[in-house]
Tab-separated table of C-alpha atoms in Angstrom:
chain	number	residue	atom	x	y	z
A	158	MET	CA	63.346	354.916	33.418
A	159	LEU	CA	62.032	357.850	35.216
A	160	THR	CA	63.503	358.897	38.568
A	161	ALA	CA	62.124	361.293	40.973
A	162	ILE	CA	65.151	362.896	43.250
A	163	SER	CA	62.646	364.559	46.221
A	164	GLY	CA	62.798	365.444	49.783
A	165	GLY	CA	62.080	368.915	51.015
A	166	ILE	CA	62.896	372.841	51.212
A	167	GLY	CA	66.673	373.163	52.026
A	168	CYS	CA	67.709	369.026	51.535
A	169	GLY	CA	70.246	370.088	48.616
A	170	LYS	CA	67.991	368.335	45.798
A	171	THR	CA	69.329	371.327	43.231
A	172	VAL	CA	73.259	370.047	44.652
A	173	VAL	CA	71.773	366.121	43.425
A	174	SER	CA	69.672	367.240	40.205
A	175	ARG	CA	73.183	368.861	39.540
A	176	VAL	CA	75.312	366.759	39.781
A	177	VAL	CA	73.175	364.146	37.843
A	178	ARG	CA	72.121	366.467	34.910
A	179	ALA	CA	76.449	367.261	34.620
A	180	MET	CA	76.517	363.862	33.977
A	181	GLY	CA	75.040	363.555	31.373
A	182	TYR	CA	71.112	362.463	32.197
A	183	PRO	CA	68.041	365.079	31.527
A	184	VAL	CA	66.588	366.573	34.488
A	185	TYR	CA	63.061	367.955	34.499
A	186	ASP	CA	62.977	371.070	37.819
A	187	CYS	CA	59.021	370.880	38.760
A	188	ASP	CA	59.763	374.554	40.426
A	189	SER	CA	60.881	375.931	36.584
A	190	ARG	CA	58.640	374.349	34.872
A	191	ALA	CA	55.489	375.138	37.157
A	192	SER	CA	56.718	378.938	37.182
A	193	ARG	CA	57.104	378.532	33.131
A	194	ILE	CA	53.246	377.451	33.102
A	195	MET	CA	51.736	379.580	35.382
A	196	ASP	CA	52.939	382.337	32.986
A	197	THR	CA	52.533	381.467	30.639
A	198	ASP	CA	48.422	379.729	30.913
A	199	ASP	CA	46.149	382.376	31.629
A	200	SER	CA	43.099	379.931	32.959
A	201	ILE	CA	46.005	379.143	35.794
A	202	LYS	CA	45.883	382.473	36.758
A	203	ARG	CA	41.935	383.309	36.302
A	204	ASP	CA	42.263	379.496	38.615
A	205	ILE	CA	44.184	381.330	41.154
A	206	ALA	CA	42.735	385.031	41.134
A	207	GLU	CA	39.576	382.688	41.799
A	208	LYS	CA	39.986	379.816	43.953
A	209	VAL	CA	43.268	380.648	46.521
A	210	HIS	CA	43.258	384.727	45.938
A	211	ARG	CA	42.134	387.350	44.194
A	212	GLU	CA	45.346	390.173	45.029
A	213	CYS	CA	48.010	387.149	43.686
A	214	ILE	CA	47.354	388.339	39.909
A	215	THR	CA	48.036	391.927	39.182
A	216	ASP	CA	46.221	394.010	37.144
A	217	ASP	CA	47.482	393.413	34.003
A	218	GLY	CA	47.806	389.789	34.539
A	219	ARG	CA	50.796	388.496	35.995
A	220	ILE	CA	51.794	386.319	38.691
A	221	ASP	CA	52.623	388.521	42.337
A	222	ARG	CA	54.729	385.386	43.473
A	223	ARG	CA	55.478	386.955	46.614
A	224	ARG	CA	51.705	388.299	47.054
A	225	LEU	CA	51.160	384.452	46.220
A	226	SER	CA	53.913	382.938	48.715
A	227	GLU	CA	52.693	384.879	51.295
A	228	VAL	CA	48.669	383.807	50.989
A	229	VAL	CA	49.725	380.314	49.981
A	230	PHE	CA	52.306	379.654	52.836
A	231	GLY	CA	49.783	381.696	55.725
A	232	ASP	CA	46.976	379.137	55.005
A	233	TYR	CA	47.611	375.396	54.377
A	234	GLU	CA	43.418	375.506	52.351
A	235	ALA	CA	44.612	377.781	50.304
A	236	LEU	CA	48.213	376.358	49.400
A	237	ARG	CA	45.806	373.103	48.788
A	238	ARG	CA	43.682	374.635	46.353
A	239	LEU	CA	47.200	376.321	44.316
A	240	ASN	CA	48.310	372.655	44.405
A	241	ALA	CA	45.233	371.303	43.074
A	242	ILE	CA	45.328	374.486	39.795
A	243	VAL	CA	49.178	373.620	39.120
A	244	HIS	CA	50.063	369.783	39.468
A	245	SER	CA	47.882	368.362	37.000
A	246	ALA	CA	49.503	370.337	34.427
A	247	VAL	CA	52.315	370.290	36.002
A	248	ARG	CA	51.884	366.278	35.649
A	249	ARG	CA	51.137	366.447	31.954
A	250	ASP	CA	54.114	369.130	30.817
A	251	LEU	CA	56.925	366.394	33.135
A	252	ALA	CA	55.072	363.962	30.859
A	253	LEU	CA	55.561	365.294	27.015
A	254	TRP	CA	58.599	365.973	28.372
A	255	TYR	CA	60.102	362.654	29.117
A	256	GLU	CA	58.067	361.328	26.049
A	257	ARG	CA	60.475	363.482	24.146
A	258	ASN	CA	63.658	362.455	25.918
A	259	SER	CA	62.702	358.790	25.432
A	260	PRO	CA	64.335	356.495	25.978
A	261	ALA	CA	66.936	358.190	28.320
A	262	ASP	CA	67.153	357.259	31.304
A	263	CYS	CA	65.326	360.274	32.592
A	264	PHE	CA	65.033	362.351	36.342
A	265	VAL	CA	62.758	365.148	37.733
A	266	GLU	CA	63.139	367.222	41.310
A	267	THR	CA	60.316	367.792	42.967
A	268	ALA	CA	60.302	369.201	46.494
A	269	ILE	CA	56.523	367.660	46.739
A	270	LEU	CA	56.341	364.487	45.072
A	271	TYR	CA	53.400	362.891	46.387
A	272	GLN	CA	51.118	365.692	47.079
A	273	SER	CA	51.957	366.263	43.428
A	274	GLY	CA	51.092	362.928	42.253
A	275	LEU	CA	54.249	362.199	40.476
A	276	ASP	CA	55.305	359.703	43.186
A	277	ARG	CA	52.608	357.080	40.697
A	278	MET	CA	54.927	358.308	37.200
A	279	VAL	CA	58.314	356.881	38.625
A	280	ASP	CA	60.104	354.876	38.279
A	281	GLU	CA	61.679	355.274	41.392
A	282	VAL	CA	62.779	357.552	44.358
A	283	TRP	CA	65.984	359.408	45.733
A	284	GLU	CA	65.349	360.781	48.889
A	285	ILE	CA	68.013	363.810	49.820
A	286	ASP	CA	67.903	364.331	52.778
A	287	ALA	CA	70.271	365.998	55.028
A	288	PRO	CA	69.388	367.544	59.393
A	289	LEU	CA	66.298	369.976	60.385
A	290	ASP	CA	69.355	372.528	61.120
A	291	LEU	CA	71.074	372.935	58.451
A	292	ARG	CA	67.902	372.934	56.220
A	293	VAL	CA	66.587	376.155	57.723
A	294	GLU	CA	70.501	377.339	57.662
A	295	ARG	CA	70.783	376.645	53.622
A	296	VAL	CA	67.180	378.124	53.150
A	297	MET	CA	68.083	381.145	55.676
A	298	ALA	CA	71.391	382.033	53.334
A	299	ARG	CA	70.240	381.340	49.991
A	300	ASN	CA	66.502	382.347	50.523
A	301	ASN	CA	67.072	385.301	53.554
A	302	PHE	CA	64.971	384.466	55.135
A	303	ASP	CA	64.393	384.003	58.953
A	304	ARG	CA	63.945	381.112	60.750
A	305	GLY	CA	60.224	381.356	61.463
A	306	GLN	CA	59.447	381.471	57.128
A	307	VAL	CA	62.064	379.225	57.213
A	308	LEU	CA	60.313	376.191	59.541
A	309	SER	CA	56.843	377.692	57.823
A	310	ARG	CA	57.735	376.383	54.881
A	311	ILE	CA	58.939	373.263	56.211
A	312	SER	CA	56.013	372.395	58.268
A	313	SER	CA	53.632	373.177	54.855
A	314	GLN	CA	56.070	370.348	52.753
A	315	ASP	CA	55.575	368.164	55.936
A	316	ARG	CA	52.047	368.990	56.483
A	317	PHE	CA	51.076	365.653	54.099
A	318	VAL	CA	51.549	362.400	55.200
A	319	PRO	CA	51.423	360.192	51.724
A	320	ASP	CA	48.768	356.729	51.994
A	321	SER	CA	51.427	354.946	51.350
A	322	VAL	CA	55.855	355.361	50.029
A	323	HIS	CA	57.158	354.179	46.700
A	324	SER	CA	57.405	350.594	46.595
A	325	CYS	CA	61.180	351.253	45.214
A	326	VAL	CA	63.425	354.660	47.383
A	327	ARG	CA	66.938	355.141	47.957
A	328	ARG	CA	67.761	357.634	50.268
A	329	ILE	CA	70.573	360.041	49.894
A	330	LEU	CA	72.010	361.742	52.668
A	331	ASN	CA	72.752	365.744	51.726
A	332	ASP	CA	74.674	366.277	55.238
A	333	GLY	CA	78.381	368.202	54.474
A	334	VAL	CA	80.381	365.844	55.839
A	335	SER	CA	78.777	362.426	54.113
A	336	PRO	CA	80.482	362.146	50.291
A	337	LEU	CA	78.089	362.870	47.653
A	338	LEU	CA	79.080	361.901	44.823
A	339	PRO	CA	79.571	357.780	46.080
A	340	GLN	CA	76.174	358.188	46.907
A	341	ILE	CA	74.723	359.538	43.595
A	342	GLU	CA	77.251	356.618	41.740
A	343	ASP	CA	76.169	353.407	44.459
A	344	ALA	CA	72.780	354.743	43.144
A	345	LEU	CA	73.478	355.139	39.954
A	346	ASN	CA	74.797	351.323	39.722
A	347	ALA	CA	71.190	350.379	41.452
A	348	ARG	CA	69.426	352.049	38.845
A	349	PHE	CA	71.005	349.266	35.628
A	350	MET	CA	70.948	346.464	38.354
A	351	THR	CA	67.339	345.784	38.628
A	352	ARG	CA	67.253	346.079	34.941
A	353	ILE	CA	69.615	343.258	34.855
């Protein structure tokens, strides 16, 4: 099975992914893999310069991530164009990674499950959730952003509404109060029960 660990910025997807990885399961991290793909694929860099903003690529051919963030988190259409460029490459990379890791049960961590089209590749979804104020606090502390910057990123992720949600969604609450490990164990056990 391939399971998505999904949820918006600051909800705690990475914490859940670390626990699952520590339990011995392979986890594909969309953010780090997308960064690696973007850094090594000249056609993606060319498309970013042409379709998002030319200032996002430096004179020596590197992606200026700070400028790219400024552009896409201030302009929904630029974000949509960037996602269109990157998502197909990530889907191809994930398919190859999953094939290499089969027949193991695998996980993919993603903040934008439906926008990326990854919802069509996974067997189930673990939707990680946390109260908005806690999410904002986590991101402010982690990224040294102000509240407005965090809310802008949350808004850009929440702007997309899928036509339909995945047929198998399990909710995990990462609110700092509810114990996380029992929820993960329950979700893992439920995965195995669906196969019996």
